[in-house]
Amino acid sequence: MDLIAQLRAGLPGDAVLTDPDITGAYANDMASFCEAGTPAVVVLPRTVEQVQHVMRTATALRVPVVPQGARTGLSGAANASDGCIVLSLVKMDRIIEINPVDRIAVVEPGVVNAVLSRAVNEHGLYYPPDPSSWEQCSIGGNIGTASGGLCCVKYGVTAEYVLGLDIVLADGRLLTTGRRTAKGVAGYDLTRLFVGSEGSLGIVVGAVLALKPEPPQQLALAAEFPSTAAACEAVCQIMSRGHAPSLLELMDRTSVRAVNDMAQMGLPDSTEALLLAAFDTPDPAADLAAVGELCAAAGATEVVPAETAAESDMLLQARRLTLTALERVKSATMIDDVCVPRSRLAEMLDGTAAIAEKHDLTIGVVAHAGDGNTHPTVCFDAADPEESRRARESFDDIMALGLELGGTITGEHGVGVLKKEWLARELGPVGLELQRGIKDVFDPLGLLNPGKLF
């Protein structure tokens, strides 16, 4: 009761939620196999000062705090712990500034990615990071997990667009990092340290984001291949020849057939891999023609280039439907996120197919092929304990495969609860010790998002 009373002393009445039927809805994000606790309270501040009040209260009473955005994450990073304060930032959703001269936007953490993207488009500008959940996910959550998206092959991930941050530290102090300028190398780069920290070092309450000029409308092509190896060879040729696609996505046989079953896309049953490429250059048709030749040389059985934006959207529809289609295969899915060097992409896909056969599971893979980021989706019956066990084991096998191929356990989804064990394996003992030391500097009481990452 002291906790609730002290929180209410500095927050509006409707910003403090204590009804268990309501607070329970904030217990977890969208990850499978991730435990979640029962929060003591959910708070929804609207100002920086209110966030500072929450953190001062938490520090005084030694209560853990779990920051949340839209809870679209897939690693359990936003899952509550027992007795915690869930600090939901969705009400801090103002776009404070869009500056076409400096090409920056200043935003609060609760701004939805798609809302920001459309707002800057009105100024002839472009915010590239585009996670698949962009219509729901928040900028604060994107920063917390260093999100990516379909266009990363050309434009990069969230970390490359965060110029500066306003951070409320564990003890309630306000820290400003970074800059508004195009250049800046003063001191340690604390801004990049916070990007991808999953709320374990501080609470993002504001961000300065870099923008780009809005590119021309992209055109796409689809290429069908008789094997994943042939499709991956095409990817290697496209990148080694210096092409800069705005999108380069790959779907394996399982994903293609799931989409066919759901949407009757008319893709041949013989398609073992579907490669989708797009360009937003001044002459996208010429780029598509060049890439089409490379696909044919690599063994594509059919190459279909679009001539209009509408045709491009139709070609890309299969990729957009993939997760929905795979969710129809079984009652539950677990989406992995393993990034490998592009040169090892075929080994990753073929290895995942072997893992699926080993565990007698359906595992569909889509990949941001241009940057080697694969998303194996394990389909299983959550009501079947044996199948659930095999699903979890297949996840571990996929993580191990990614590391064996010189990759990383996550390219854009984050670590959270789901991959804690695997983070330690990837970092090694020295890396883990240093990262824990950094955590202790910013959060000596261990109150911020406990149990995540390490």
Coordinates of C-alpha atoms in Angstrom, one line a residue:
M1 CA 0.0 0.0 0.0
D2 CA 3.0 2.3 0.6
L3 CA 4.0 1.8 -3.0
I4 CA 0.6 2.6 -4.4
A5 CA 0.2 5.6 -2.2
Q6 CA 3.6 7.0 -3.1
L7 CA 3.0 6.5 -6.8
R8 CA -0.3 8.2 -6.7
A9 CA 1.2 11.2 -4.9
G10 CA 3.0 12.1 -8.1
L11 CA 0.7 10.7 -10.8
P12 CA -2.8 11.3 -12.1
G13 CA -5.4 8.9 -10.7
D14 CA -6.0 7.2 -14.0
A15 CA -2.3 6.6 -14.5
V16 CA -2.1 4.1 -11.7
L17 CA -3.8 0.7 -12.4
T18 CA -4.2 -1.8 -9.6
D19 CA -7.1 -4.0 -10.7
P20 CA -5.6 -7.5 -11.2
D21 CA -7.9 -8.2 -14.1
I22 CA -6.4 -5.1 -15.8
T23 CA -2.8 -5.4 -14.7
G24 CA -2.6 -9.0 -15.8
A25 CA -3.1 -7.9 -19.4
Y26 CA 0.3 -6.1 -19.1
A27 CA 2.2 -9.2 -17.9
N28 CA 3.9 -10.3 -21.1
D29 CA 4.8 -9.6 -24.7
M30 CA 4.3 -11.9 -27.7
A31 CA 7.1 -14.4 -27.0
S32 CA 6.5 -18.1 -26.5
F33 CA 8.2 -20.1 -23.7
C34 CA 8.9 -17.1 -21.6
E35 CA 7.7 -16.9 -18.0
A36 CA 6.0 -13.8 -16.8
G37 CA 5.3 -12.7 -13.2
T38 CA 2.4 -10.8 -11.6
P39 CA 2.9 -7.0 -11.4
A40 CA 2.0 -5.1 -8.3
V41 CA 0.9 -2.1 -10.3
V42 CA 0.9 -0.7 -13.8
V43 CA 1.6 3.0 -14.3
L44 CA 1.0 5.0 -17.5
P45 CA 2.9 8.3 -17.2
R46 CA 2.5 11.1 -19.7
T47 CA 5.5 13.3 -18.8
V48 CA 9.2 13.0 -18.1
E49 CA 8.6 14.3 -14.5
Q50 CA 6.1 11.5 -13.9
V51 CA 8.6 8.9 -15.1
Q52 CA 11.1 10.4 -12.7
H53 CA 8.7 10.2 -9.9
V54 CA 8.1 6.5 -10.6
M55 CA 11.8 5.7 -10.6
R56 CA 12.4 7.7 -7.4
T57 CA 9.6 5.8 -5.7
A58 CA 10.9 2.5 -7.0
T59 CA 14.4 3.3 -5.7
A60 CA 13.2 4.4 -2.3
L61 CA 11.1 1.3 -1.8
R62 CA 13.5 -1.1 -3.7
V63 CA 10.8 -2.2 -6.1
P64 CA 11.8 -3.6 -9.6
V65 CA 10.5 -1.7 -12.7
V66 CA 9.7 -3.3 -16.0
P67 CA 9.5 -0.7 -18.9
Q68 CA 7.1 -1.5 -21.7
G69 CA 6.1 -0.2 -25.1
A70 CA 3.5 -1.7 -27.2
R71 CA 4.5 -5.3 -26.1
T72 CA 4.9 -6.6 -29.7
G73 CA 8.3 -8.0 -28.8
L74 CA 9.2 -11.6 -29.4
S75 CA 11.8 -12.3 -26.7
G76 CA 10.0 -11.7 -23.4
A77 CA 12.0 -8.5 -22.8
A78 CA 8.8 -6.7 -21.7
N79 CA 7.5 -9.5 -19.4
A80 CA 6.6 -8.5 -15.8
S81 CA 8.3 -9.9 -12.8
D82 CA 6.5 -10.7 -9.5
G83 CA 5.7 -7.6 -7.5
C84 CA 7.1 -5.2 -10.1
I85 CA 6.0 -1.8 -11.3
V86 CA 5.1 -2.1 -15.0
L87 CA 6.0 1.2 -16.5
S88 CA 4.1 1.5 -19.7
L89 CA 5.2 4.4 -21.9
V90 CA 2.4 4.2 -24.5
K91 CA 0.8 7.5 -23.3
M92 CA 4.0 9.4 -24.1
D93 CA 3.2 9.5 -27.8
R94 CA 3.9 13.0 -29.0
I95 CA 5.9 13.9 -32.1
I96 CA 7.6 17.0 -30.7
E97 CA 9.4 18.2 -33.8
I98 CA 10.1 17.3 -37.5
N99 CA 12.9 19.4 -38.9
P100 CA 13.4 19.1 -42.7
V101 CA 16.6 21.2 -42.6
D102 CA 18.4 19.2 -40.0
R103 CA 16.6 16.1 -41.1
I104 CA 15.6 15.0 -37.6
A105 CA 12.5 14.1 -35.7
V106 CA 12.2 14.5 -31.9
V107 CA 9.7 12.1 -30.4
E108 CA 8.5 10.5 -27.2
P109 CA 8.8 6.8 -26.7
G110 CA 5.2 5.9 -27.2
V111 CA 5.0 7.1 -30.8
V112 CA 4.0 4.3 -33.1
N113 CA 6.5 3.6 -35.9
A114 CA 3.9 3.9 -38.7
V115 CA 2.5 7.1 -37.3
L116 CA 6.0 8.6 -37.3
S117 CA 6.8 7.3 -40.8
R118 CA 3.6 8.8 -42.3
A119 CA 4.2 12.1 -40.5
V120 CA 7.7 12.6 -41.9
N121 CA 6.5 11.5 -45.4
E122 CA 4.4 14.7 -45.4
H123 CA 7.7 16.6 -45.2
G124 CA 9.3 14.7 -48.1
L125 CA 11.3 12.7 -45.5
Y126 CA 11.8 9.1 -44.7
Y127 CA 12.3 7.1 -41.4
P128 CA 13.6 3.8 -42.7
P129 CA 13.4 1.3 -39.8
D130 CA 10.3 -0.7 -40.5
P131 CA 9.7 -3.8 -38.3
S132 CA 7.0 -6.1 -39.5
S133 CA 4.8 -4.9 -36.6
W134 CA 5.3 -1.2 -37.6
E135 CA 1.6 -0.5 -37.4
Q136 CA 1.6 -1.4 -33.7
C137 CA 5.2 -1.2 -32.3
S138 CA 6.5 1.9 -30.6
I139 CA 9.7 3.9 -31.2
G140 CA 10.7 3.3 -27.5
G141 CA 10.4 -0.4 -28.0
N142 CA 12.2 -0.3 -31.3
I143 CA 15.1 1.5 -29.5
G144 CA 15.0 -1.0 -26.6
T145 CA 15.4 -4.0 -28.9
A146 CA 17.4 -2.3 -31.7
S147 CA 14.7 -3.4 -34.2
G148 CA 15.2 -4.0 -37.9
G149 CA 12.9 -4.6 -40.7
L150 CA 12.5 -5.4 -44.4
C151 CA 14.5 -2.4 -45.7
C152 CA 17.6 -2.9 -43.4
V153 CA 19.6 -4.4 -46.3
K154 CA 19.9 -0.9 -47.7
Y155 CA 19.1 1.5 -44.9
G156 CA 20.3 -0.3 -41.7
V157 CA 18.6 -0.9 -38.3
T158 CA 17.2 1.4 -35.6
A159 CA 20.6 2.0 -34.0
E160 CA 21.8 3.9 -37.0
Y161 CA 19.0 6.4 -36.8
V162 CA 19.1 7.3 -33.1
L163 CA 21.2 10.4 -32.7
G164 CA 20.4 11.3 -29.1
L165 CA 18.3 10.2 -26.2
D166 CA 16.7 11.5 -23.0
I167 CA 17.0 8.8 -20.3
V168 CA 15.5 8.6 -16.8
L169 CA 18.0 6.7 -14.8
A170 CA 17.2 4.2 -12.1
D171 CA 17.4 6.8 -9.3
G172 CA 15.3 9.3 -11.2
R173 CA 18.0 11.5 -12.6
L174 CA 17.6 12.7 -16.2
L175 CA 20.4 12.0 -18.6
T176 CA 20.7 13.5 -22.1
T177 CA 23.0 11.7 -24.6
G178 CA 24.1 12.3 -28.1
R179 CA 23.2 15.2 -30.3
R180 CA 21.0 16.9 -32.9
T181 CA 23.9 17.5 -35.3
A182 CA 24.9 15.4 -38.3
K183 CA 28.3 14.8 -36.7
G184 CA 29.4 14.4 -33.1
V185 CA 32.1 12.4 -31.4
A186 CA 32.3 14.0 -27.9
G187 CA 33.0 11.4 -25.2
Y188 CA 31.8 7.8 -25.1
D189 CA 28.9 6.9 -27.3
L190 CA 26.3 6.4 -24.5
T191 CA 23.5 6.7 -27.0
R192 CA 24.4 3.5 -28.8
L193 CA 24.9 1.8 -25.4
F194 CA 21.2 2.4 -24.6
V195 CA 20.0 1.2 -28.0
G196 CA 19.3 -2.5 -27.6
S197 CA 19.7 -2.5 -23.8
E198 CA 16.0 -3.6 -23.4
G199 CA 15.3 -1.2 -20.6
S200 CA 18.0 -2.6 -18.4
L201 CA 20.0 0.6 -18.1
G202 CA 17.4 3.4 -18.1
I203 CA 14.0 4.5 -19.3
V204 CA 14.0 6.2 -22.7
V205 CA 11.7 9.2 -22.5
G206 CA 12.7 11.1 -25.7
A207 CA 14.7 10.5 -28.8
V208 CA 16.3 12.5 -31.6
L209 CA 16.0 10.4 -34.8
A210 CA 17.8 10.9 -38.1
L211 CA 15.7 11.1 -41.2
K212 CA 16.5 10.6 -44.9
P213 CA 15.0 12.2 -48.0
E214 CA 12.0 10.1 -49.2
P215 CA 13.2 7.7 -51.9
P216 CA 11.4 7.0 -55.2
Q217 CA 8.6 4.4 -55.3
Q218 CA 10.2 1.0 -55.3
L219 CA 9.6 -1.8 -57.9
A220 CA 10.0 -5.5 -57.0
L221 CA 10.5 -8.8 -58.6
A222 CA 9.9 -12.4 -57.6
A223 CA 12.2 -15.3 -58.5
E224 CA 11.3 -18.9 -58.0
F225 CA 14.1 -21.4 -57.4
P226 CA 14.4 -25.2 -57.3
S227 CA 16.6 -25.2 -54.2
T228 CA 17.5 -22.9 -51.3
A229 CA 21.1 -23.2 -52.3
A230 CA 20.3 -21.7 -55.7
A231 CA 18.4 -18.8 -54.2
C232 CA 21.2 -18.1 -51.7
E233 CA 23.7 -18.2 -54.5
A234 CA 21.6 -15.5 -56.2
V235 CA 21.7 -13.4 -53.0
C236 CA 25.5 -13.7 -52.9
Q237 CA 25.8 -12.7 -56.6
I238 CA 23.4 -9.7 -56.1
M239 CA 25.4 -8.4 -53.1
S240 CA 28.9 -9.1 -54.5
R241 CA 28.1 -7.3 -57.7
G242 CA 27.5 -4.1 -55.8
H243 CA 23.7 -3.9 -56.1
A244 CA 21.8 -2.0 -53.4
P245 CA 18.3 -3.4 -53.2
S246 CA 15.8 -1.7 -50.8
L247 CA 14.5 -5.2 -50.0
L248 CA 15.9 -8.7 -50.5
E249 CA 13.7 -11.3 -48.9
L250 CA 13.7 -15.1 -49.1
M251 CA 11.0 -17.6 -48.3
D252 CA 11.6 -21.3 -48.0
R253 CA 9.4 -24.1 -49.3
T254 CA 7.4 -24.5 -46.1
S255 CA 6.6 -20.8 -46.0
V256 CA 5.7 -20.7 -49.6
R257 CA 3.3 -23.6 -49.3
A258 CA 1.7 -22.2 -46.1
V259 CA 1.0 -19.0 -48.0
N260 CA -0.4 -20.9 -51.0
D261 CA -2.7 -22.9 -48.7
M262 CA -4.1 -19.8 -47.1
A263 CA -4.2 -17.3 -49.9
Q264 CA -4.1 -19.4 -53.1
M265 CA -1.3 -17.3 -54.5
G266 CA -0.7 -19.7 -57.3
L267 CA 2.9 -20.4 -56.7
P268 CA 4.1 -23.8 -58.1
D269 CA 4.4 -26.7 -55.7
S270 CA 7.9 -27.2 -57.1
T271 CA 9.1 -23.9 -55.7
E272 CA 11.7 -24.7 -53.1
A273 CA 12.6 -21.0 -52.4
L274 CA 11.1 -17.7 -53.4
L275 CA 13.4 -14.6 -53.6
L276 CA 11.9 -11.1 -53.6
A277 CA 14.0 -8.1 -54.5
A278 CA 13.1 -4.4 -54.8
F279 CA 14.8 -1.2 -55.7
D280 CA 13.9 2.4 -55.0
T281 CA 16.6 3.9 -57.3
P282 CA 15.9 6.4 -60.0
D283 CA 15.8 3.6 -62.6
P284 CA 14.5 0.6 -60.7
A285 CA 13.5 -1.3 -63.9
A286 CA 17.1 -1.4 -65.0
D287 CA 18.2 -2.7 -61.6
L288 CA 15.5 -5.3 -61.6
A289 CA 16.6 -6.5 -65.1
A290 CA 20.2 -6.9 -63.9
V291 CA 19.2 -8.8 -60.8
G292 CA 16.8 -10.9 -62.8
E293 CA 19.7 -12.0 -65.0
L294 CA 21.7 -12.9 -61.9
C295 CA 18.8 -15.0 -60.6
A296 CA 18.4 -16.8 -63.9
A297 CA 22.1 -17.5 -63.9
A298 CA 21.9 -19.0 -60.4
G299 CA 19.1 -21.4 -61.5
A300 CA 15.8 -19.5 -61.1
T301 CA 13.0 -21.3 -62.9
E302 CA 11.0 -18.1 -63.3
V303 CA 11.6 -14.4 -62.8
V304 CA 8.7 -12.0 -62.6
P305 CA 9.5 -8.3 -62.5
A306 CA 6.9 -5.7 -61.7
E307 CA 6.3 -2.8 -63.9
T308 CA 4.1 -0.7 -61.5
A309 CA 3.9 -0.1 -57.8
A310 CA 0.6 -2.0 -57.7
E311 CA 2.3 -5.0 -59.3
S312 CA 5.1 -4.7 -56.8
D313 CA 2.6 -4.8 -53.9
M314 CA 1.1 -8.0 -55.3
L315 CA 4.5 -9.7 -55.6
L316 CA 5.4 -8.7 -52.0
Q317 CA 2.0 -9.9 -50.6
A318 CA 3.3 -13.4 -50.1
R319 CA 6.1 -12.2 -47.8
R320 CA 3.6 -10.1 -45.8
L321 CA 1.3 -13.1 -45.3
T322 CA 4.0 -15.5 -44.2
L323 CA 3.6 -15.3 -40.4
T324 CA -0.2 -15.4 -40.6
A325 CA 0.0 -18.4 -42.8
L326 CA 2.4 -20.3 -40.6
E327 CA 0.2 -19.5 -37.5
R328 CA -2.5 -21.6 -39.2
V329 CA -0.3 -24.7 -39.4
K330 CA -0.5 -25.4 -35.7
S331 CA -2.0 -23.8 -32.6
A332 CA 1.3 -22.1 -31.6
T333 CA 4.4 -20.7 -33.2
M334 CA 7.8 -19.7 -31.9
I335 CA 9.7 -17.2 -34.0
D336 CA 13.5 -17.4 -33.9
D337 CA 15.8 -14.6 -35.0
V338 CA 19.3 -15.7 -36.0
C339 CA 21.6 -13.7 -38.2
V340 CA 24.5 -15.3 -40.1
P341 CA 27.0 -14.0 -42.7
R342 CA 25.3 -13.8 -46.1
S343 CA 27.8 -16.4 -47.4
R344 CA 26.5 -18.9 -44.9
L345 CA 22.8 -18.3 -45.5
A346 CA 22.3 -21.5 -47.5
E347 CA 23.9 -23.6 -44.7
M348 CA 21.5 -21.9 -42.2
L349 CA 18.4 -22.7 -44.2
D350 CA 19.4 -26.3 -45.0
G351 CA 20.5 -26.9 -41.4
T352 CA 17.1 -25.6 -40.2
A353 CA 15.3 -28.0 -42.5
A354 CA 17.4 -30.8 -41.1
I355 CA 16.5 -29.7 -37.5
A356 CA 12.8 -29.7 -38.5
E357 CA 13.1 -33.3 -39.8
K358 CA 15.1 -34.4 -36.7
H359 CA 12.4 -33.2 -34.3
D360 CA 9.4 -34.1 -36.6
L361 CA 8.2 -30.5 -36.7
T362 CA 7.1 -27.9 -39.3
I363 CA 9.6 -25.1 -39.3
G364 CA 9.1 -22.4 -41.9
V365 CA 11.9 -19.9 -42.6
V366 CA 11.7 -16.4 -44.0
A367 CA 14.9 -14.3 -44.2
H368 CA 16.0 -10.8 -44.7
A369 CA 18.4 -12.4 -47.1
G370 CA 20.3 -9.2 -47.9
D371 CA 21.7 -9.0 -44.4
G372 CA 21.6 -12.7 -43.4
N373 CA 18.9 -12.3 -40.8
T374 CA 16.7 -15.5 -40.7
H375 CA 13.4 -16.0 -39.0
P376 CA 12.8 -19.7 -38.5
T377 CA 9.2 -20.1 -37.3
V378 CA 8.6 -23.3 -35.3
C379 CA 4.9 -24.5 -35.6
F380 CA 3.7 -26.8 -32.7
D381 CA 0.7 -27.8 -30.7
A382 CA 0.9 -26.0 -27.4
A383 CA -1.5 -28.4 -25.8
D384 CA 0.8 -31.3 -26.5
P385 CA 3.7 -31.5 -23.9
E386 CA 5.8 -33.7 -26.0
E387 CA 5.5 -31.6 -29.1
S388 CA 6.2 -28.5 -27.0
R389 CA 9.3 -30.1 -25.7
R390 CA 10.5 -30.8 -29.2
A391 CA 9.8 -27.3 -30.2
R392 CA 11.9 -25.9 -27.4
E393 CA 14.7 -28.3 -28.3
S394 CA 14.6 -27.3 -32.0
F395 CA 14.9 -23.7 -30.9
D396 CA 18.1 -24.5 -29.1
D397 CA 19.4 -26.5 -32.1
I398 CA 18.8 -23.5 -34.3
M399 CA 20.6 -21.1 -31.9
A400 CA 23.6 -23.5 -31.9
L401 CA 23.6 -23.7 -35.6
G402 CA 23.6 -19.9 -36.0
L403 CA 26.6 -19.6 -33.7
E404 CA 28.5 -22.4 -35.5
L405 CA 28.1 -20.6 -38.7
G406 CA 29.7 -17.4 -37.3
G407 CA 26.4 -15.7 -36.7
T408 CA 24.6 -14.1 -33.7
I409 CA 21.6 -15.3 -31.7
T410 CA 19.6 -12.2 -32.6
G411 CA 19.7 -9.6 -35.4
E412 CA 16.7 -7.5 -34.4
H413 CA 14.4 -9.2 -31.9
G414 CA 16.6 -8.9 -28.8
V415 CA 17.5 -11.3 -26.0
G416 CA 14.9 -10.8 -23.2
V417 CA 14.2 -13.9 -21.3
L418 CA 14.1 -16.3 -24.3
K419 CA 17.8 -16.1 -25.2
K420 CA 19.6 -15.4 -21.9
E421 CA 21.5 -18.7 -21.9
W422 CA 22.5 -18.2 -25.5
L423 CA 23.7 -14.6 -24.9
A424 CA 26.2 -15.9 -22.3
R425 CA 27.5 -18.4 -24.9
E426 CA 27.9 -15.8 -27.6
L427 CA 29.6 -13.2 -25.4
G428 CA 31.9 -15.5 -23.6
P429 CA 33.0 -15.0 -19.9
V430 CA 35.0 -11.8 -20.4
G431 CA 32.3 -10.1 -22.5
L432 CA 29.6 -11.2 -20.0
E433 CA 31.6 -9.9 -17.0
L434 CA 32.1 -6.5 -18.7
Q435 CA 28.5 -6.2 -19.7
R436 CA 27.3 -7.0 -16.2
G437 CA 29.7 -4.3 -14.9
I438 CA 28.1 -1.8 -17.2
K439 CA 24.7 -2.8 -15.9
D440 CA 25.9 -2.2 -12.3
V441 CA 27.1 1.3 -13.1
F442 CA 23.7 2.4 -14.3
D443 CA 21.5 0.3 -12.1
P444 CA 23.4 -0.6 -8.9
L445 CA 20.3 -1.9 -7.1
G446 CA 19.3 -4.1 -10.0
L447 CA 15.8 -2.6 -10.3
L448 CA 15.5 -2.1 -14.0
N449 CA 14.0 -5.0 -15.9
P450 CA 15.5 -7.7 -13.7
G451 CA 16.0 -11.2 -15.1
K452 CA 16.4 -10.0 -18.7
L453 CA 19.6 -10.3 -20.8
F454 CA 21.8 -11.8 -18.1

